[in-house]
Short mmCIF file of C-alpha atoms and ligand atoms in Angstrom, two decimals:
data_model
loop_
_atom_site.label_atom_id
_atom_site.label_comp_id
_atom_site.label_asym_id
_atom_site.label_seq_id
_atom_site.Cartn_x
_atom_site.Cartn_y
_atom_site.Cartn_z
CA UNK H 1 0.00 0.00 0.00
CA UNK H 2 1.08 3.36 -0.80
CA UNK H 3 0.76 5.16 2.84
CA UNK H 4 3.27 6.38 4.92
CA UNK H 5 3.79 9.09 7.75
CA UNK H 6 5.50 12.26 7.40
CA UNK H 7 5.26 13.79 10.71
CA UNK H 8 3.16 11.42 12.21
CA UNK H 9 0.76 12.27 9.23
CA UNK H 10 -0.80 9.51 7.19
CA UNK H 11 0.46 10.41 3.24
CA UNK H 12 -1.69 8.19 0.66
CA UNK H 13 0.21 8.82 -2.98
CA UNK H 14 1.59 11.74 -1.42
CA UNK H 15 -1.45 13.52 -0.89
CA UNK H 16 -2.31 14.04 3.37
CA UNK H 17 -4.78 12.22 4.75
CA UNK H 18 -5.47 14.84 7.49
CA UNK H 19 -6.35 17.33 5.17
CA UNK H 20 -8.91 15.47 3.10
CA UNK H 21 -10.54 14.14 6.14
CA UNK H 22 -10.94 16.94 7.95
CA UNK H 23 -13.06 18.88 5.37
CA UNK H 24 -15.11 15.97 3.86
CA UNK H 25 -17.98 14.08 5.55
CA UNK H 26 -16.63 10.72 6.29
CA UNK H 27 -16.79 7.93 5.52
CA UNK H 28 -15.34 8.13 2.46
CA UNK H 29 -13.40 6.13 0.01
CA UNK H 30 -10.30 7.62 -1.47
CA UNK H 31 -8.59 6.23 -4.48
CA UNK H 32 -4.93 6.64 -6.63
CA UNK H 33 -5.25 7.11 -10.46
CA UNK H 34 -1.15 6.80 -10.37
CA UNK H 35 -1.48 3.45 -8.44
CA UNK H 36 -4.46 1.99 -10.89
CA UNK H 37 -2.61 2.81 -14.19
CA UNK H 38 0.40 1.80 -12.35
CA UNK H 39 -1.41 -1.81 -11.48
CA UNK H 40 -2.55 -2.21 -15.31
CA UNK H 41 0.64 -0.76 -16.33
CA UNK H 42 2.30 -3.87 -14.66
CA UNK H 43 0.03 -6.52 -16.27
CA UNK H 44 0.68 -4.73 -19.68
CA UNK H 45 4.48 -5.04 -19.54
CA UNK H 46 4.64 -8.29 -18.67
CA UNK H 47 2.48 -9.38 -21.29
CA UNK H 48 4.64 -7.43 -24.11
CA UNK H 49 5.49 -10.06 -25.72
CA UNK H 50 2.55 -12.02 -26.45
CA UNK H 51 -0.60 -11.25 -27.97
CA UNK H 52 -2.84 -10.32 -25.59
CA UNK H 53 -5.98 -8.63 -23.87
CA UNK H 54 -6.42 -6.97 -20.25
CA UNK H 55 -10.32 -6.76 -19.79
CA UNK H 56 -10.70 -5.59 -16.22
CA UNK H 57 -13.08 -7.00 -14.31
CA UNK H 58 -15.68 -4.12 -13.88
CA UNK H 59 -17.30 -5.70 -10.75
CA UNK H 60 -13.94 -5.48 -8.76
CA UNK H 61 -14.73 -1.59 -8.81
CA UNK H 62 -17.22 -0.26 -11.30
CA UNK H 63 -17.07 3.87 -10.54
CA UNK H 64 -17.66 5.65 -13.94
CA UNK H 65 -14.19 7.35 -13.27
CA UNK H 66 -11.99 4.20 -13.05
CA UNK H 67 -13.43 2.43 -15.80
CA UNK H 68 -12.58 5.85 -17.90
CA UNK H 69 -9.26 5.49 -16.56
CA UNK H 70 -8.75 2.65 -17.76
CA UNK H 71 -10.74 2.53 -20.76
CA UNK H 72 -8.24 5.50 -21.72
CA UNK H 73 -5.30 2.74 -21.28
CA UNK H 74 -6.65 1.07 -23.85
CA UNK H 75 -8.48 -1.89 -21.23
CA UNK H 76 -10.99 -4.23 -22.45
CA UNK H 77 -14.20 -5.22 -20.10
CA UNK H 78 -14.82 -8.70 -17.85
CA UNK H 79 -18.84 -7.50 -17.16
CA UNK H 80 -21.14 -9.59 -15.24
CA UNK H 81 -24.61 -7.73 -15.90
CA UNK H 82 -26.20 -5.37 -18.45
CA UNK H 83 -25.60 -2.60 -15.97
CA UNK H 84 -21.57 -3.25 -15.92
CA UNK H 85 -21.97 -2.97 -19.85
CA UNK H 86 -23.61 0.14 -19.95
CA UNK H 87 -21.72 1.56 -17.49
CA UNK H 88 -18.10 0.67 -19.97
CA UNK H 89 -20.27 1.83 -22.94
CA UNK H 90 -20.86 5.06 -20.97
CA UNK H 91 -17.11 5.77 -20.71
CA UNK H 92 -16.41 5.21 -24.11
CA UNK H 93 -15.20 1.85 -23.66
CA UNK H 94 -14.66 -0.50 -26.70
CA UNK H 95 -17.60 -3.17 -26.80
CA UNK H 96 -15.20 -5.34 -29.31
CA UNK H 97 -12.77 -5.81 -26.02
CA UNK H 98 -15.62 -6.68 -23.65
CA UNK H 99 -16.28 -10.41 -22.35
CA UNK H 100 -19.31 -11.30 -21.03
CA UNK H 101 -18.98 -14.00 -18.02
CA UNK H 102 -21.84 -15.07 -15.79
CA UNK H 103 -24.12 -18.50 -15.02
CA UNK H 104 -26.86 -16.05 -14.99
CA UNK H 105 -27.23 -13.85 -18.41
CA UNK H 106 -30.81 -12.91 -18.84
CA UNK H 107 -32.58 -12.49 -22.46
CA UNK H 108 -31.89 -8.53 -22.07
CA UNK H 109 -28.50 -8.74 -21.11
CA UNK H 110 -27.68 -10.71 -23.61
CA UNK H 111 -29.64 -9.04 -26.63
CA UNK H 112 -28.10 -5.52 -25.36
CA UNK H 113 -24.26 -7.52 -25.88
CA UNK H 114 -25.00 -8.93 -28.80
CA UNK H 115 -26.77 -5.59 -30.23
CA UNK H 116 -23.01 -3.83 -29.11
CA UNK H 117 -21.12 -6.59 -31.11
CA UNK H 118 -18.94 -7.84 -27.85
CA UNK H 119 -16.04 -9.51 -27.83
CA UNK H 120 -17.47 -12.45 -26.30
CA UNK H 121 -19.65 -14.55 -24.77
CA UNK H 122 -18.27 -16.62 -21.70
CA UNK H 123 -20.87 -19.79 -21.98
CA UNK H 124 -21.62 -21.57 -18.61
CA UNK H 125 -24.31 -23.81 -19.28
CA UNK H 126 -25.55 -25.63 -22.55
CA UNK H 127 -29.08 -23.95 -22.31
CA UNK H 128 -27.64 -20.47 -21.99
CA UNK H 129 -25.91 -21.41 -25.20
CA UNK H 130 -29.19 -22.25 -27.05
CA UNK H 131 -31.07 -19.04 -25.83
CA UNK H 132 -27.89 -16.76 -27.31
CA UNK H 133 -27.70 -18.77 -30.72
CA UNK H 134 -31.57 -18.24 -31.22
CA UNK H 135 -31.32 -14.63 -29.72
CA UNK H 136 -28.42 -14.35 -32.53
CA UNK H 137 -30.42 -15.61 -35.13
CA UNK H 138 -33.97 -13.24 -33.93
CA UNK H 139 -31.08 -10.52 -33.99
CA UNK H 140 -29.47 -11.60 -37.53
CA UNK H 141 -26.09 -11.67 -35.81
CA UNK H 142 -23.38 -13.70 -34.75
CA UNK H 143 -22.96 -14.08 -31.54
CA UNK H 144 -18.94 -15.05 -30.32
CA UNK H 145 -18.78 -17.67 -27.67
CA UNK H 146 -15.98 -19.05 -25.48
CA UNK H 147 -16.91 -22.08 -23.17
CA UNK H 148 -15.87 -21.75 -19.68
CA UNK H 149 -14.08 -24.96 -18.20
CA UNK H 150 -14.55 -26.07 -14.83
CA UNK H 151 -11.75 -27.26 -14.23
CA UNK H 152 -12.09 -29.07 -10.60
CA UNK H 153 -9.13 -27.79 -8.40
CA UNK H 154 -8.56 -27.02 -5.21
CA UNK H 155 -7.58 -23.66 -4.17
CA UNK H 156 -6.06 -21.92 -1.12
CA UNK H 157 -8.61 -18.97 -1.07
CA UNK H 158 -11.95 -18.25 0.90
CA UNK H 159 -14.27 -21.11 0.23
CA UNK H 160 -16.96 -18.27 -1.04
CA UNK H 161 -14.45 -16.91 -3.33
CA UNK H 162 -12.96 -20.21 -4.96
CA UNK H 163 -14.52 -20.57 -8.26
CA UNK H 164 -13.07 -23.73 -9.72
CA UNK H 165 -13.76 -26.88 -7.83
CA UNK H 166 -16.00 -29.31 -8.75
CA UNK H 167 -18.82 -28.52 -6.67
CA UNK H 168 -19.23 -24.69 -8.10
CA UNK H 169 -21.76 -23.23 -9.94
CA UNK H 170 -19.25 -21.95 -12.52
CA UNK H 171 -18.15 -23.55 -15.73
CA UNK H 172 -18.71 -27.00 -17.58
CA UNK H 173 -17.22 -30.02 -16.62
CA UNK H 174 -14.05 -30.91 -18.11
CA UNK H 175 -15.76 -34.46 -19.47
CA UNK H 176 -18.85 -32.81 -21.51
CA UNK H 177 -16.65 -29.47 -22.44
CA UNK H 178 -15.77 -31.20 -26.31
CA UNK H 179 -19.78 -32.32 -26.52
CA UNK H 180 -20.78 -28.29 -25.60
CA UNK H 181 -17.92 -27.50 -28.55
CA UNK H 182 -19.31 -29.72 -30.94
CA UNK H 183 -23.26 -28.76 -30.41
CA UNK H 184 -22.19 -24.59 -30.52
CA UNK H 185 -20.49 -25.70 -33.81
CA UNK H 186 -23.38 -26.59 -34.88
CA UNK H 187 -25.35 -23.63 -33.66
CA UNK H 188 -26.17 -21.08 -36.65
CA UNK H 189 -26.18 -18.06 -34.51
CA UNK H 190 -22.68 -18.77 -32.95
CA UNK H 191 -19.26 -18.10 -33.63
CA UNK H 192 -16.68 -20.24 -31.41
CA UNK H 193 -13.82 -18.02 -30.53
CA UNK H 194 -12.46 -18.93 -27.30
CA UNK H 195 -11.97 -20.85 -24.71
CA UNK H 196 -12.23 -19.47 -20.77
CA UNK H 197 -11.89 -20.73 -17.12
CA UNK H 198 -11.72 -18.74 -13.45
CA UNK H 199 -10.30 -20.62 -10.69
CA UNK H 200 -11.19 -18.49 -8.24
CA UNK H 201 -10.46 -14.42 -6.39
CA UNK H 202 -7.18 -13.34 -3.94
CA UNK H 203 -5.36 -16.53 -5.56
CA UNK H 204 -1.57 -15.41 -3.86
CA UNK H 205 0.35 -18.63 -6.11
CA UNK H 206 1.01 -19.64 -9.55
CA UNK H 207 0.29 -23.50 -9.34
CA UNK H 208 -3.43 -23.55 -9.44
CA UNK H 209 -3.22 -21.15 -12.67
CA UNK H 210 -1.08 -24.25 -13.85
CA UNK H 211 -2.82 -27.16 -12.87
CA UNK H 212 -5.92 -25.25 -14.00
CA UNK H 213 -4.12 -24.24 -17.38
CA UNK H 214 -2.92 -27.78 -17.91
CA UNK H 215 -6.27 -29.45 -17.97
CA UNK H 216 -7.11 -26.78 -20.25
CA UNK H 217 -4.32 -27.30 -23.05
CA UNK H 218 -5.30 -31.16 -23.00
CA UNK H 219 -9.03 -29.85 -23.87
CA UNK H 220 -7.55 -27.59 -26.82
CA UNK H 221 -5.80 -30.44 -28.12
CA UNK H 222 -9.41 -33.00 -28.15
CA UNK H 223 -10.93 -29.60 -29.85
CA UNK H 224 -8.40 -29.19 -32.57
CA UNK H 225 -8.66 -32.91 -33.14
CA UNK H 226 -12.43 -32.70 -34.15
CA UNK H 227 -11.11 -29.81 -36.22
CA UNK H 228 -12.64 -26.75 -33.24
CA UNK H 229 -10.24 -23.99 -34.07
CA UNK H 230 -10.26 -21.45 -30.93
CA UNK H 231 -8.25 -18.12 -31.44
CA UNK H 232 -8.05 -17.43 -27.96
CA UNK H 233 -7.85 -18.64 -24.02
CA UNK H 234 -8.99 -16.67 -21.62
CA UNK H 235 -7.46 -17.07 -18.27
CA UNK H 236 -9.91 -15.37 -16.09
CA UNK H 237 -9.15 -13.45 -13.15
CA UNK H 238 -5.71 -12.21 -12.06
CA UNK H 239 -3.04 -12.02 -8.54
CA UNK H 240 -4.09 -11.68 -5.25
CA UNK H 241 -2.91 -9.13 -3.50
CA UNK H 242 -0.98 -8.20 -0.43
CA UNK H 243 -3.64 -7.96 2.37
CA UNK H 244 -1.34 -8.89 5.57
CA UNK H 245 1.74 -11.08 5.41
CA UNK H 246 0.94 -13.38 2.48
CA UNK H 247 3.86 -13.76 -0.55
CA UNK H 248 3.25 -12.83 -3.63
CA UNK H 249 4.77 -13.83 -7.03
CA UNK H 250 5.49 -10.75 -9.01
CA UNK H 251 3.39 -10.27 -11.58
CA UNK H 252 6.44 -10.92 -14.10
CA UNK H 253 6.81 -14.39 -12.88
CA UNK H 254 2.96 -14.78 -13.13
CA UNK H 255 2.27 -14.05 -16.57
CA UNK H 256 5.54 -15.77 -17.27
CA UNK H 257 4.41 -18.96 -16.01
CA UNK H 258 1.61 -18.62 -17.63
CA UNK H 259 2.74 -17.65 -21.08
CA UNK H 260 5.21 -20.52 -21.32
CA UNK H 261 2.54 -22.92 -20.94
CA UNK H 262 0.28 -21.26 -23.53
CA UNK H 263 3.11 -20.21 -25.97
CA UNK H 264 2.51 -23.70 -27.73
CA UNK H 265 -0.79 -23.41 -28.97
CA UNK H 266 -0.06 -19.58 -30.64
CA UNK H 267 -3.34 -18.03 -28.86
CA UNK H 268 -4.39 -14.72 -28.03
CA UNK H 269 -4.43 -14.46 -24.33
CA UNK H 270 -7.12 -12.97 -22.11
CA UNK H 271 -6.98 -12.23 -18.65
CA UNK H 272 -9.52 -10.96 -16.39
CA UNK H 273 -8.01 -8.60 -13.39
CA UNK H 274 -9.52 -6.97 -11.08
CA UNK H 275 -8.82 -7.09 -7.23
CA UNK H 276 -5.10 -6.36 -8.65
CA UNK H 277 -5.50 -3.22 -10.69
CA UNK H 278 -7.91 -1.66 -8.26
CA UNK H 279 -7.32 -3.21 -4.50
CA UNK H 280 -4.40 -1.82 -3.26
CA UNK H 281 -5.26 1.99 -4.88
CA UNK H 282 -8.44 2.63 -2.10
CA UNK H 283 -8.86 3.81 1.16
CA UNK H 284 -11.61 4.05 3.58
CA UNK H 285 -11.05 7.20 5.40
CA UNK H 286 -13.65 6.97 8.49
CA UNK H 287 -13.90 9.15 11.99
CA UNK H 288 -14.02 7.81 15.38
CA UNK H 289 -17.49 8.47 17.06
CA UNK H 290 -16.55 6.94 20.49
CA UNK H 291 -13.85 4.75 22.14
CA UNK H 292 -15.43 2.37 24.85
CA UNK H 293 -14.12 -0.65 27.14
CA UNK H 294 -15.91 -3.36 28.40
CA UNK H 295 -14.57 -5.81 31.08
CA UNK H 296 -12.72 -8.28 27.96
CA UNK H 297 -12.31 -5.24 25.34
CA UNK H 298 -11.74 -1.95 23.86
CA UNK H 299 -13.27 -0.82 21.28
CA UNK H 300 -13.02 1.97 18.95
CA UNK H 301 -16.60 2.74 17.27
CA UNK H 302 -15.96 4.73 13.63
CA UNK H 303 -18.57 5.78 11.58
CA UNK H 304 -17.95 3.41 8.45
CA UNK H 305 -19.76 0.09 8.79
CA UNK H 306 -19.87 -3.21 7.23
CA UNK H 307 -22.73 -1.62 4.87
CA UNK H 308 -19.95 0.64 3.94
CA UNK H 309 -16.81 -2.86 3.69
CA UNK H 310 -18.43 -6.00 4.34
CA UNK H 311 -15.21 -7.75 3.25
CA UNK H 312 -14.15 -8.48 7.18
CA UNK H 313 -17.14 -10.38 8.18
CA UNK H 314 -18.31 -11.74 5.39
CA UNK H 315 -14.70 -13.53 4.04
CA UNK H 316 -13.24 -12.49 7.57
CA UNK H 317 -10.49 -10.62 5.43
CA UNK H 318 -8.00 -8.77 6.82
CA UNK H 319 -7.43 -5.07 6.19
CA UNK H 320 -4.47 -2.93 7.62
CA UNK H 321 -5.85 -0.35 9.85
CA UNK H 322 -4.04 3.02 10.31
CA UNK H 323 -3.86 6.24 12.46
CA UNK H 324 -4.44 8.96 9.91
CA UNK H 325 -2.93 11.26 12.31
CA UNK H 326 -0.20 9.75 15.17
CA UNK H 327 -1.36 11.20 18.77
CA UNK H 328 1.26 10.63 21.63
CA UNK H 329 -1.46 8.81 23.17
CA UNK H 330 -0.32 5.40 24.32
CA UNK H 331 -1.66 2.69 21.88
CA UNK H 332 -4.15 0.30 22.96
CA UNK H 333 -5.74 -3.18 21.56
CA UNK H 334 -8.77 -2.08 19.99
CA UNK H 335 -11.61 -4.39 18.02
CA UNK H 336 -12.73 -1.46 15.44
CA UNK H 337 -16.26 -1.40 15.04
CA UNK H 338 -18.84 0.30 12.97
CA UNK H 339 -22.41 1.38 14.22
CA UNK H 340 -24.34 -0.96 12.25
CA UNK H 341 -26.32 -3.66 14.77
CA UNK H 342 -24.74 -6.51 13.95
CA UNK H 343 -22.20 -8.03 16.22
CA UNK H 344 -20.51 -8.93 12.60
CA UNK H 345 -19.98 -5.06 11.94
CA UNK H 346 -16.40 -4.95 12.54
CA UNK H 347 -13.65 -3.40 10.32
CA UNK H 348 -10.67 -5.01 12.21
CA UNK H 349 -10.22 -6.80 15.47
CA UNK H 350 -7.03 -6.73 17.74
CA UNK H 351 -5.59 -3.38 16.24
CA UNK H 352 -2.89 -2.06 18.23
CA UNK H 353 -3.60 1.89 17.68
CA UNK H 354 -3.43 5.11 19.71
CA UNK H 355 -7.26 6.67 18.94
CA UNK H 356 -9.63 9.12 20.36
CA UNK H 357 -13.17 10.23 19.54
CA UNK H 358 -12.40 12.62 16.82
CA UNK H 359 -9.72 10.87 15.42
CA UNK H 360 -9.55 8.99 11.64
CA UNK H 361 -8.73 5.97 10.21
CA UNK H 362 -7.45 5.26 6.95
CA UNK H 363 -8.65 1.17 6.27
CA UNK H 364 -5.97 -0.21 3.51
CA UNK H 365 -6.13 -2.17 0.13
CA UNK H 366 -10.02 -1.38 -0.38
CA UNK H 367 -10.48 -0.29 -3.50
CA UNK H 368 -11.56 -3.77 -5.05
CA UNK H 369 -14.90 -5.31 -3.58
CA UNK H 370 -14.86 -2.37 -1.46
CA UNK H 371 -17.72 0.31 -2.27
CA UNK H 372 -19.52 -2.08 -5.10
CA UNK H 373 -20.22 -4.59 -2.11
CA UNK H 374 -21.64 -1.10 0.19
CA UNK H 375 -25.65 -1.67 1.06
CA UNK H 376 -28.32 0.49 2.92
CA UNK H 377 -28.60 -1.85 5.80
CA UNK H 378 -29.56 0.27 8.66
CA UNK H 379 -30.80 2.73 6.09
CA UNK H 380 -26.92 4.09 6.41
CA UNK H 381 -26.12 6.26 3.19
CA UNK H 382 -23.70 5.13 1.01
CA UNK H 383 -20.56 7.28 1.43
CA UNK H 384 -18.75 9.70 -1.66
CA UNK H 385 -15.79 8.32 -3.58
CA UNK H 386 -12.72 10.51 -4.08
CA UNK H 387 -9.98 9.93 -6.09
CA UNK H 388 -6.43 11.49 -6.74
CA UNK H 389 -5.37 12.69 -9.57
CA UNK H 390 -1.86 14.88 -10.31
CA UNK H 391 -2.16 15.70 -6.74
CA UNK H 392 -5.65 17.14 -6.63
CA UNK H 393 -8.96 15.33 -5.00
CA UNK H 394 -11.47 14.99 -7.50
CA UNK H 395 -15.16 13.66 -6.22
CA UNK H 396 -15.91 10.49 -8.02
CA UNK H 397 -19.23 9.98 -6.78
CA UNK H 398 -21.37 12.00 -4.69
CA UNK H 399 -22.48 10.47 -1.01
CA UNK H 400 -25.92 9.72 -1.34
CA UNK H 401 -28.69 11.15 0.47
CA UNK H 402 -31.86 10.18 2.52
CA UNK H 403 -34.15 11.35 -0.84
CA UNK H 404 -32.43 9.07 -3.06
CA UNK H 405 -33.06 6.45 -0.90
CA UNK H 406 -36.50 6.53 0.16
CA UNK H 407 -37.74 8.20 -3.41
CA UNK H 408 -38.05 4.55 -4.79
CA UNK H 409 -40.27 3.80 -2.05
CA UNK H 410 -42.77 6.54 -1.94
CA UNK H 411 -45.43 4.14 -4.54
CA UNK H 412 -48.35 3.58 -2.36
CA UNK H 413 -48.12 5.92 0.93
N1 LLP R 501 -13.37 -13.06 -13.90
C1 LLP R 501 -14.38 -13.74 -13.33
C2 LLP R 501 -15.20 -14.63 -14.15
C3 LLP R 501 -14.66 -13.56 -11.96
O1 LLP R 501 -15.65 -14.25 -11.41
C4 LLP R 501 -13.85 -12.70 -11.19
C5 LLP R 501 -14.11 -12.50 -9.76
C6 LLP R 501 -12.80 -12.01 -11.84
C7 LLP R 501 -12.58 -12.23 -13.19
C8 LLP R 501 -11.90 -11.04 -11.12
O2 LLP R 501 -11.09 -11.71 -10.20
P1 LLP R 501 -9.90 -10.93 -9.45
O3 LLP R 501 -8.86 -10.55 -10.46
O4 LLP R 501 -10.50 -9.72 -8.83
O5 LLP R 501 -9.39 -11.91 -8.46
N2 LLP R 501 -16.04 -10.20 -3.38
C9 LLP R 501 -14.90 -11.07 -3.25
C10 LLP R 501 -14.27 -11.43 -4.58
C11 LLP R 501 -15.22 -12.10 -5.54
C12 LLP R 501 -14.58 -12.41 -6.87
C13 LLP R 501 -15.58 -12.88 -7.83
N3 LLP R 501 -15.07 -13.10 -9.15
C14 LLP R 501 -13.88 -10.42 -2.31
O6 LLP R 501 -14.15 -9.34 -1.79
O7 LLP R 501 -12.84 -11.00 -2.06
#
């Protein structure tokens, strides 16, 4: 993460923390433009030599801003809904570099994609292939499909973020994957383009991307025997990232690995990032309403909630908790806790930090599955999104207000 103190001052990208807190309502989130081109900038390099495509994955962070950003960086699109493709076509992004993933496409979604001629179609189930070859052929269009593999590993991540073992929704099985080739070959409306698989979110080594890749290659070589020609793998989802103490691979030896096992086959290669071009470039900058101590605990109540980051309870993930300004008070064991009443609603437990009411907190590495996973639980607002840009705060998205929230509901008073 990019923080650091300067006179006991929090710095994020060299902009202070202190500052921006003090005059904006908190919570808030607070993002890096430098670290998220920096992020894709990374993925980019390493892929130089091959032929290849970075769509980010829109639902890691969708803010209209960042997807500009990085549509302007030349990005292609991993969307998951009709609403993450019109908010890419709304910043100009390219619909030929957007792939469409998903067990769950509806009619709509998929007549709006094929209407803006995507990239791709990630297919997950043989009927969802039938209902886009006859949407196709309603639409007089071809429709470009990849099959997504499942391909039944086990990986070190959260259980509810592990995408490719057998038991998941996701994907085909690797037995019936040739069948699903041979029946969209014979599918009027369809174009076969690809081939796709995601193992799985915060995946810290490069082995399961191997094992995964290797079952894949064996698939590519049944599909050329039948005479399938595929133009392009798509490898899903990129790096973790570093939360606490895990080890990382650098993103060199990543794509590396990867490459060298693809190489082969001459392939266009598609990968999906998201937690790793966005997650370590956000804050959650949030105020402390009240310290308190029981007869076991402290605790240090701030005014974001798990409405605001549900990532601690719901995958019990660890974020890095900072002072945003360094008192001389002597530190203390806090659990940090938001006001939301849920014993659940906790940001961090066991955080050695000197705080006071009045006080902020910057929470680290939230700017993937950070404010796209916010609610209204406890009809809490959902806070503003800043970002910075050539050392100036820019307001990326308004904090909503108590109108916007009940206007929806004001049908039959
Ligand atoms: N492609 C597909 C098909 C995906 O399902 C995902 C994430 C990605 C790409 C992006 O993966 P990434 O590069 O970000 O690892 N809310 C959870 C993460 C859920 C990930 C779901 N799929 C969290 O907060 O950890």
């Amino acid at each position: 993460m990019q923080t650091k103190y300067n006179d006991n001052i929090l710095y994020f990208d060299d902009y202070n923390l202190l500052d921006v807190a003090l005059i904006n309502k908190t919570p808030f989130y607070l993002y890096s433009q430098n670290k998220i081109v920096e992020n894709f900038k990374d993925y980019e390099t390493a892929f130089s030599e091959n032929n290849h495509l970075i769509c980010y994955s829109v639902k890691a962070n969708s803010n209209l801003k960042i997807l500009s950003i990085l549509a302007k960086l030349g990005s292609g699109f991993d969307i998951v809904s009709g609403g993450e493709l019109h908010r890419v076509l709304e910043v100009g992004g390219d619909p030929s570099k957007i792939v469409f993933s998903g067990v769950g496409k509806t009619e709509d979604e998929i007549r709006l994609a094929i209407s803006n001629d995507i990239l791709c179609f990630n297919v997950e189930s043989l009927e969802e292939l039938k209902t886009i070859n006859s949407l196709a052929i309603e639409m007089k269009k071809t429709a470009n499909i990849s099959i997504r593999v499942n391909p039944s590993i086990d990986i070190k991540t959260h259980p509810y973020i592990a995408t490719g073992m057998k038991d998941n929704k996701f994907g085909v099985d690797e037995k019936e994957i040739v069948s699903f080739y041979e029946e969209a070959g014979l599918c009027e409306g369809l174009k076969i383009t690809g081939i796709d698989f995601h193992i799985g979110s915060q995946i810290t080594e490069i082995s399961p991307y191997k094992e995964a890749l290797e079952k894949v290659c064996k698939i590519i070589k049944k599909l050329s025997d039948k005479n399938i020609k595929i133009g392009h793998i798509d490898i899903g989802g990129g790096l973790g990232i570093l939360y606490n103490d895990e080890k990382l691979p650098s993103k060199v030896d990543f794509v590396d690995s990867i490459t060298n096992i693809i190489k082969p086959f001459g392939l266009k290669i598609l990968i999906e990032p998201g937690r790793s071009i966005v997650g370590n470039a956000g804050l959650l900058i949030s105020k402390v309403l009240y310290t308190k101590t029981t007869p076991t605990k402290n605790f240090a109540i701030v005014d974001a909630g798990m409405n605001d980051l549900i990532r601690p309870p719901l995958y019990n993930a660890y974020h890095n908790i900072k002072e945003v300004f360094k008192s001389g008070l002597k530190p203390l064991v806090y659990d940090v806790v938001g006001p939301v009443c849920e014993s659940s609603d906790f940001l961090g437990k066991e955080r050695l930090l000197c705080l006071s009411s009045g006080d902020f907190i910057a929470v680290e590495n939230v700017g993937a599955y950070g404010y796209v996973l916010a609610s209204n639980y406890n009809t809490r607002l959902k806070p503003a999104e800043f970002i910075i840009i050539d050392k100036k705060i820019l307001l990326i998205r308004e904090a909503e207000t108590i109108n916007q929230v009940l206007e929806n509901e004001k049908t039959c008073l």
